[in-house]
PDB file of C-alpha atoms in Angstrom:
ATOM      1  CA  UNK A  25       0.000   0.000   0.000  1.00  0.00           C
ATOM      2  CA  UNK A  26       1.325   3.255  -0.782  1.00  0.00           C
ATOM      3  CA  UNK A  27       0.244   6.682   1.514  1.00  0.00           C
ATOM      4  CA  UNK A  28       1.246   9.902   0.958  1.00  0.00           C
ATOM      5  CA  UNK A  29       0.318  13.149   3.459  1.00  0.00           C
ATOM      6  CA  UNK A  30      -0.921  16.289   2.085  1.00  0.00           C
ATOM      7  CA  UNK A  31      -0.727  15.443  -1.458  1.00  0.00           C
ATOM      8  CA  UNK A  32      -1.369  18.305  -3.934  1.00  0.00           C
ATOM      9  CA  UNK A  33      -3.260  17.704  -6.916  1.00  0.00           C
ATOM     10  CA  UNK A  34      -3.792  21.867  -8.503  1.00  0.00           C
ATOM     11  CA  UNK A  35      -2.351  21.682 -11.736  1.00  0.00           C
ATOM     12  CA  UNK A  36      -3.294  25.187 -12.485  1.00  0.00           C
ATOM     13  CA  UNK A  37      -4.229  28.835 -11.320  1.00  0.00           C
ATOM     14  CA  UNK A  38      -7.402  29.009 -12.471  1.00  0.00           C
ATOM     15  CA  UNK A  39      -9.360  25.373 -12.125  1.00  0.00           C
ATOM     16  CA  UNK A  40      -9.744  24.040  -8.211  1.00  0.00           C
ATOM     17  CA  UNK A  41      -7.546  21.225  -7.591  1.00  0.00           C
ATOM     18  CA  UNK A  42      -7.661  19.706  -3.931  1.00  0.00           C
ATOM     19  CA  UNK A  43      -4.746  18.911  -1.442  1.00  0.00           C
ATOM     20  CA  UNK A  44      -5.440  15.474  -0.241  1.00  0.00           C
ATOM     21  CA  UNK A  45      -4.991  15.120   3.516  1.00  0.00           C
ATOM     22  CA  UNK A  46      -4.279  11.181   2.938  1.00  0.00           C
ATOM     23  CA  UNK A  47      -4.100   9.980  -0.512  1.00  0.00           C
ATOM     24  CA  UNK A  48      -3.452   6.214  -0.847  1.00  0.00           C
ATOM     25  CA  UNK A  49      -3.722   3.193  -3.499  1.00  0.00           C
ATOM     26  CA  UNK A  50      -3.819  -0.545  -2.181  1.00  0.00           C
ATOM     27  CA  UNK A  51      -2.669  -3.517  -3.447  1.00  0.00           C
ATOM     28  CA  UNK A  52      -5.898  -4.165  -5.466  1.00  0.00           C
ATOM     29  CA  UNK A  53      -5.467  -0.910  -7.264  1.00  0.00           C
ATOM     30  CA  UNK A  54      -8.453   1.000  -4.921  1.00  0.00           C
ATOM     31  CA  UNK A  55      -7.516   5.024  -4.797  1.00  0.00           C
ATOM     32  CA  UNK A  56      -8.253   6.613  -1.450  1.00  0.00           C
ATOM     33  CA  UNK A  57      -8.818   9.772  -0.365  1.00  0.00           C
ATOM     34  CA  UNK A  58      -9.212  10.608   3.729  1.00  0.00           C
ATOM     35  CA  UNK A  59     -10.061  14.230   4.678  1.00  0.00           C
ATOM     36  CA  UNK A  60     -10.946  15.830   8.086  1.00  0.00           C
ATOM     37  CA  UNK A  61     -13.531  18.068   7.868  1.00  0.00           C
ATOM     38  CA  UNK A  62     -13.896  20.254  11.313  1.00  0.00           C
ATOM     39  CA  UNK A  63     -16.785  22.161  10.715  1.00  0.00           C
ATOM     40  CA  UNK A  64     -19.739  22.174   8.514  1.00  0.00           C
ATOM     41  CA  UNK A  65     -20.070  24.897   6.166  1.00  0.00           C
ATOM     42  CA  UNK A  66     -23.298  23.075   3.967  1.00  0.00           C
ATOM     43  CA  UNK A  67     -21.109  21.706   0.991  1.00  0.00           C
ATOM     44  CA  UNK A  68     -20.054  18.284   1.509  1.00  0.00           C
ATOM     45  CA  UNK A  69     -22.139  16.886  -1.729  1.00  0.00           C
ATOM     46  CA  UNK A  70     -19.887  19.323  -3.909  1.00  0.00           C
ATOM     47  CA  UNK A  71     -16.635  19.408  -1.981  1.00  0.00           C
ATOM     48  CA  UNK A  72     -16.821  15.189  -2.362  1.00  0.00           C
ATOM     49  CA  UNK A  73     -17.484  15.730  -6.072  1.00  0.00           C
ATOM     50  CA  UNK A  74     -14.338  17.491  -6.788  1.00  0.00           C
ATOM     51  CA  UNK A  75     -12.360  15.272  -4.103  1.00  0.00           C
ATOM     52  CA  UNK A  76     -13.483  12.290  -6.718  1.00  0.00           C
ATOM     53  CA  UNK A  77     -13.215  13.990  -9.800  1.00  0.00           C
ATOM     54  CA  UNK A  78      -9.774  14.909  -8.638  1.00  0.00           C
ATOM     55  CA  UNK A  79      -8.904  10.980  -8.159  1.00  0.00           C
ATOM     56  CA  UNK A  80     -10.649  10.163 -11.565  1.00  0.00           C
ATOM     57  CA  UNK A  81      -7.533  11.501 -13.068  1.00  0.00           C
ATOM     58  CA  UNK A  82      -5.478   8.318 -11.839  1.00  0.00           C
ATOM     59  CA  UNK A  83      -8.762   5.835 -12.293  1.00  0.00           C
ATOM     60  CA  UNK A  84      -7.654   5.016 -15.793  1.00  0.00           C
ATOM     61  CA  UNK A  85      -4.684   5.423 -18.646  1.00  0.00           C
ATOM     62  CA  UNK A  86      -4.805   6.401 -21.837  1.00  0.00           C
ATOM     63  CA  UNK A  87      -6.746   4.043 -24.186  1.00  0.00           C
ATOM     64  CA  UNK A  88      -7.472   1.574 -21.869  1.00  0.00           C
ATOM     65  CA  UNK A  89     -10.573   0.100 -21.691  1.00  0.00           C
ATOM     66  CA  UNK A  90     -13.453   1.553 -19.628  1.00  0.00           C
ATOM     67  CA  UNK A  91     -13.822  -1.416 -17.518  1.00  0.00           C
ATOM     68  CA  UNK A  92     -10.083  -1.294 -16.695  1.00  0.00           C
ATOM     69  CA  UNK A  93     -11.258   1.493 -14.441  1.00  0.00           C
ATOM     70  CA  UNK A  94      -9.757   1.135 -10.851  1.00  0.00           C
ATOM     71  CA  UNK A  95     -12.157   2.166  -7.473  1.00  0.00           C
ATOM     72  CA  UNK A  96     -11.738   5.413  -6.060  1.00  0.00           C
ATOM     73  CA  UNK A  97     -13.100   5.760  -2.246  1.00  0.00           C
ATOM     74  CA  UNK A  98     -13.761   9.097  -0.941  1.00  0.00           C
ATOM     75  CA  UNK A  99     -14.061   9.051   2.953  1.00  0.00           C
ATOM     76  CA  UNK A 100     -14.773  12.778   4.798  1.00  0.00           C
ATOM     77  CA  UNK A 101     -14.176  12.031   8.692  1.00  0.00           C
ATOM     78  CA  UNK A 102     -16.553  14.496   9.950  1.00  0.00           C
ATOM     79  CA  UNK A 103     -16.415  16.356  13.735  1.00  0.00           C
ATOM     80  CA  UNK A 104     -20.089  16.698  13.180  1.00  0.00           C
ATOM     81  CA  UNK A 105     -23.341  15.048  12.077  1.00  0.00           C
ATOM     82  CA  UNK A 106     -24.203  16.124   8.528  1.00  0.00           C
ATOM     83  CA  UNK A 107     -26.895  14.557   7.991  1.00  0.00           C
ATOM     84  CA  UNK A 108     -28.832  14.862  11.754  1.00  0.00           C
ATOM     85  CA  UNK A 109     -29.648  10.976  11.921  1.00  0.00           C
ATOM     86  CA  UNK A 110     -26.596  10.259  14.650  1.00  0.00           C
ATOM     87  CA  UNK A 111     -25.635   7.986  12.207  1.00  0.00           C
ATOM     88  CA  UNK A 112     -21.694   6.650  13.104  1.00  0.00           C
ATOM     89  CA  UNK A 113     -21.404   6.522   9.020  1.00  0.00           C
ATOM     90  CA  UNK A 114     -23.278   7.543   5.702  1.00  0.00           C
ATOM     91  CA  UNK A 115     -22.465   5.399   2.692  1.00  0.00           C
ATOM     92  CA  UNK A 116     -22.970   7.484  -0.317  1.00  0.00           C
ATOM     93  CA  UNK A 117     -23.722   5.554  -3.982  1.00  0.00           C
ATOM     94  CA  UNK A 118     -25.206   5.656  -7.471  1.00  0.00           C
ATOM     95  CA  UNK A 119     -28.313   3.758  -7.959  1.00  0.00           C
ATOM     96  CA  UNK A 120     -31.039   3.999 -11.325  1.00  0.00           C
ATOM     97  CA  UNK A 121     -33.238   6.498  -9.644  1.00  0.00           C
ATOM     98  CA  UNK A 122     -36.436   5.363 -11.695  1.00  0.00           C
ATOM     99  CA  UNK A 123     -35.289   1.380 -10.761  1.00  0.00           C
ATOM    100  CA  UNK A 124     -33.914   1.160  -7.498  1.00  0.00           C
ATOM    101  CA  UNK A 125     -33.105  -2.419  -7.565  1.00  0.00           C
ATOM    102  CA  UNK A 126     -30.966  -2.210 -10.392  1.00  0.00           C
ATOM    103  CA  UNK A 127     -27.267  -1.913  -9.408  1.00  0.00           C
ATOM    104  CA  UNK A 128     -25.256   0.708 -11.153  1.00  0.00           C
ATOM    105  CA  UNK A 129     -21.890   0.483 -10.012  1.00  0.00           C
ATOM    106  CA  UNK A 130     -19.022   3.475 -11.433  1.00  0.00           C
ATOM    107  CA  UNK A 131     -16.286   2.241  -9.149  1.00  0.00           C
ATOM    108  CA  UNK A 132     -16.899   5.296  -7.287  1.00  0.00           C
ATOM    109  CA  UNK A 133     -17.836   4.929  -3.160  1.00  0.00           C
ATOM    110  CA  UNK A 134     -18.072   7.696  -0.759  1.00  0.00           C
ATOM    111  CA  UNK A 135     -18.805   7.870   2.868  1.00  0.00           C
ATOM    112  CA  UNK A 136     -18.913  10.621   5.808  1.00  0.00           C
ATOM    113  CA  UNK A 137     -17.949   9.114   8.496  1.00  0.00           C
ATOM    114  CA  UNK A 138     -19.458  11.003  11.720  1.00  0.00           C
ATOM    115  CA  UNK A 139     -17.537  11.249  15.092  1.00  0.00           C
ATOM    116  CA  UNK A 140     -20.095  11.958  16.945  1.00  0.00           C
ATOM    117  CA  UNK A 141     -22.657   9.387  15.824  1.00  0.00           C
ATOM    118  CA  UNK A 142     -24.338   6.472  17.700  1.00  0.00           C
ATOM    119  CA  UNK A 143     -22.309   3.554  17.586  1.00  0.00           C
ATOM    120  CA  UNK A 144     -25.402   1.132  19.020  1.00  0.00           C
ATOM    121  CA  UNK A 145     -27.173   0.912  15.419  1.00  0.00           C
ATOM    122  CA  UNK A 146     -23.830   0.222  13.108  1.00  0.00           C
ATOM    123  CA  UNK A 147     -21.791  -2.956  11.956  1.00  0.00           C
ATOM    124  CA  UNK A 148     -18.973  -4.499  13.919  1.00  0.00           C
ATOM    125  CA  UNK A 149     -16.674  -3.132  11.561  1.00  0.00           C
ATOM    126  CA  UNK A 150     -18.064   0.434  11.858  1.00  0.00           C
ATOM    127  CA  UNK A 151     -18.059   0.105  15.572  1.00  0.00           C
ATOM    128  CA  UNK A 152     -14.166  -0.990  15.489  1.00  0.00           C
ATOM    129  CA  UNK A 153     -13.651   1.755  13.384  1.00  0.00           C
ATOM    130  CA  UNK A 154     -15.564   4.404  15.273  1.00  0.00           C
ATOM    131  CA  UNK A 155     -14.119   3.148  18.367  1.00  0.00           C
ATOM    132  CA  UNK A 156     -10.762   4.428  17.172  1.00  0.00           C
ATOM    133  CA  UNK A 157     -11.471   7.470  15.229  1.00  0.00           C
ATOM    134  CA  UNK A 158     -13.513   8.749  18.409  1.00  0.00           C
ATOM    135  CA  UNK A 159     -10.610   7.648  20.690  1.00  0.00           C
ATOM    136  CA  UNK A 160      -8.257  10.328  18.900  1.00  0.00           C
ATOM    137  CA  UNK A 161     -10.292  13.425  19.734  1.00  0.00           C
TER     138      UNK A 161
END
């Protein structure tokens, strides 16, 4: 697995480009991206669209084929609930809005993670998770 701190992405002075507070690739090829976000200023859907858009650029090569196209994860460890449920986590993903059951998968996942959610109503996993996020504030 490779991890790099603080990794700048801005290739320009005029288009946004994001500074990745953990940017990492595993061994299956998966792009990550982990940001802290402290407060909530209303603009996670957008600020999580550029954060992926940003990876996109690493997704794929030149002329390969589309289903080459590695994972990118997005995960925004929040200090706050921004959604109000008390959720510990929000998994965020593309679905056929006029066919839910249909799966439409872009290799794209997202998820806010939320610090100060209820841990009672989550998966093992989330709770192990949550359990050490929550013990570093």
């Amino acid at each position: 697995m490779r991890v790099n701190r603080e990794e700048v992405t801005k290739k320009d002075l005029v288009y946004y480009g994001p500074r990745f507070d953990i940017y990492a690739e595993d061994e299956f090829g998966t792009i990550y991206d982990l940001e802290m976000q402290n407060s909530d200023k209303g603009d996670l859907a957008e600020r999580m669209s550029m954060y992926q858009a940003s990876l996109e650029r690493n997704a794929l090569l030149a002329g390969e084929d589309f289903r080459k196209r590695r994972r990118t994860v997005v995960i925004f460890i929040c200090n706050f609930d921004a959604f109000k449920k008390r959720l510990a986590a929000y998994y965020i993903g593309s679905k056929v809005l006029n066919c839910l059951e249909l799966k439409f998968d872009n290799k794209e996942t997202n998820a806010i993670v939320n610090l100060k959610g209820e841990l009672s109503a989550e998966t093992p996993p989330d709770k192990h998770l949550m359990r050490i996020l929550q013990s570093k504030l």
